[in-house]
GROMACS .gro file of C-alpha atoms in nm:
model
  113
    1CYS     CA    1   0.996   2.379  -0.190
    2VAL     CA    2   0.850   2.119   0.052
    3CYS     CA    3   0.971   1.732   0.050
    4VAL     CA    4   0.730   1.450   0.125
    5CYS     CA    5   0.945   1.115   0.271
    6VAL     CA    6   0.758   0.808   0.205
    7CYS     CA    7   0.906   0.460   0.345
    8VAL     CA    8   0.769   0.160   0.216
    9CYS     CA    9   0.772  -0.195   0.427
   10VAL     CA   10   0.635  -0.481   0.262
   11CYS     CA   11   0.523  -0.689   0.559
   12ALA     CA   12   0.598  -1.072   0.527
   13VAL     CA   13   0.248  -1.206   0.594
   14PHE     CA   14   0.248  -1.551   0.409
   15SER     CA   15   0.463  -1.492   0.111
   16VAL     CA   16   0.503  -1.120   0.045
   17PRO     CA   17   0.869  -1.064   0.059
   18VAL     CA   18   1.009  -0.789   0.277
   19GLU     CA   19   1.157  -0.494   0.078
   20ILE     CA   20   1.217  -0.143   0.203
   21MET     CA   21   1.211   0.141  -0.043
   22TYR     CA   22   1.250   0.487   0.049
   23VAL     CA   23   1.082   0.764  -0.178
   24ILE     CA   24   1.138   1.128  -0.135
   25LEU     CA   25   0.930   1.352  -0.356
   26THR     CA   26   0.781   1.723  -0.339
   27GLN     CA   27   0.447   1.824  -0.260
   28GLY     CA   28   0.181   1.781  -0.540
   29GLN     CA   29   0.372   1.487  -0.716
   30THR     CA   30   0.266   1.141  -0.740
   31ALA     CA   31   0.414   0.862  -0.583
   32THR     CA   32   0.392   0.492  -0.677
   33LEU     CA   33   0.493   0.244  -0.404
   34LYS     CA   34   0.554  -0.105  -0.528
   35CYS     CA   35   0.462  -0.433  -0.352
   36THR     CA   36   0.504  -0.777  -0.519
   37PHE     CA   37   0.386  -1.093  -0.369
   38THR     CA   38   0.379  -1.477  -0.462
   39THR     CA   39   0.030  -1.708  -0.357
   40ILE     CA   40  -0.109  -2.021  -0.447
   41SER     CA   41  -0.439  -1.878  -0.363
   42SER     CA   42  -0.684  -1.794  -0.654
   43THR     CA   43  -0.851  -1.533  -0.403
   44PRO     CA   44  -0.567  -1.319  -0.261
   45TYR     CA   45  -0.649  -1.028  -0.024
   46LEU     CA   46  -0.407  -0.731  -0.065
   47PHE     CA   47  -0.381  -0.440   0.224
   48TRP     CA   48  -0.187  -0.137   0.257
   49TYR     CA   49  -0.131   0.079   0.588
   50LYS     CA   50   0.005   0.393   0.664
   51GLN     CA   51   0.209   0.428   0.996
   52GLU     CA   52   0.307   0.776   1.103
   53VAL     CA   53   0.563   0.847   1.372
   54ASN     CA   54   0.433   0.743   1.721
   55SER     CA   55   0.119   0.614   1.570
   56TYR     CA   56  -0.062   0.281   1.509
   57PRO     CA   57  -0.085   0.176   1.137
   58LYS     CA   58  -0.406   0.265   0.979
   59PHE     CA   59  -0.592   0.090   0.720
   60ILE     CA   60  -0.593   0.251   0.372
   61LEU     CA   61  -0.727  -0.020   0.134
   62THR     CA   62  -0.760  -0.341   0.043
   63ARG     CA   63  -0.790  -0.530  -0.311
   64SER     CA   64  -0.899  -0.866  -0.429
   65ARG     CA   65  -0.991  -1.003  -0.758
   66SER     CA   66  -1.360  -0.912  -0.678
   67SER     CA   67  -1.334  -0.617  -0.454
   68ALA     CA   68  -1.177  -0.258  -0.402
   69ASP     CA   69  -1.240  -0.070  -0.083
   70ASN     CA   70  -1.077   0.227   0.068
   71SER     CA   71  -1.101   0.349   0.432
   72PRO     CA   72  -1.333   0.650   0.427
   73GLU     CA   73  -1.012   0.866   0.510
   74PHE     CA   74  -0.825   0.784   0.201
   75VAL     CA   75  -1.047   0.840  -0.097
   76LYS     CA   76  -0.967   0.660  -0.398
   77ASP     CA   77  -0.907   1.013  -0.587
   78ARG     CA   78  -0.602   1.023  -0.403
   79PHE     CA   79  -0.511   0.677  -0.263
   80ASP     CA   80  -0.567   0.397  -0.514
   81ALA     CA   81  -0.409   0.033  -0.612
   82GLU     CA   82  -0.500  -0.214  -0.890
   83LEU     CA   83  -0.449  -0.589  -0.824
   84LYS     CA   84  -0.241  -0.756  -1.064
   85ASP     CA   85  -0.120  -1.097  -1.100
   86SER     CA   86   0.174  -1.055  -0.858
   87SER     CA   87   0.156  -0.678  -0.763
   88VAL     CA   88  -0.067  -0.429  -0.603
   89PRO     CA   89   0.120  -0.103  -0.629
   90LEU     CA   90  -0.009   0.188  -0.423
   91MET     CA   91  -0.034   0.535  -0.618
   92ILE     CA   92  -0.088   0.859  -0.383
   93GLN     CA   93  -0.172   1.135  -0.588
   94ASP     CA   94  -0.106   1.503  -0.527
   95LEU     CA   95   0.099   1.442  -0.252
   96HIS     CA   96   0.080   1.648   0.096
   97VAL     CA   97   0.325   1.683   0.386
   98CYS     CA   98   0.085   1.483   0.579
   99ASP     CA   99   0.153   1.179   0.358
  100SER     CA  100   0.507   1.148   0.521
  101ALA     CA  101   0.489   0.793   0.677
  102VAL     CA  102   0.585   0.450   0.654
  103TYR     CA  103   0.367   0.251   0.429
  104TYR     CA  104   0.314  -0.119   0.475
  105CYS     CA  105   0.163  -0.386   0.224
  106ALA     CA  106   0.026  -0.730   0.349
  107LEU     CA  107  -0.148  -1.018   0.188
  108SER     CA  108  -0.399  -1.250   0.315
  109GLU     CA  109  -0.480  -1.581   0.129
  110VAL     CA  110  -0.779  -1.795   0.118
  111VAL     CA  111  -0.658  -2.144   0.061
  112CYS     CA  112  -0.910  -2.428   0.016
  113LYS     CA  113  -0.807  -2.787   0.030
   0.00000   0.00000   0.00000
């Protein structure tokens, strides 16, 4: 049995509350990592990043109302997220040991006045 440890840190970029969650799963399982936010923007952009030990954060994906883009390293077959009204949970399917990391969610707002 191989365990996969996933830690989620939600960054406070604009109005994403900081929430730390530890998830311990076994290889092959699916992880769903929560990210909730509040915004006044009608066009929010949400981002997920992965940071391994002694490394910099790597861009996984971004979601907006009109687009869904993944980094080539993180294919949609395994890494996916659906932007809902106030959340954008990250799903990692078929977990591997190399998925052990800290995951960050960030929000970018486009506000026109």
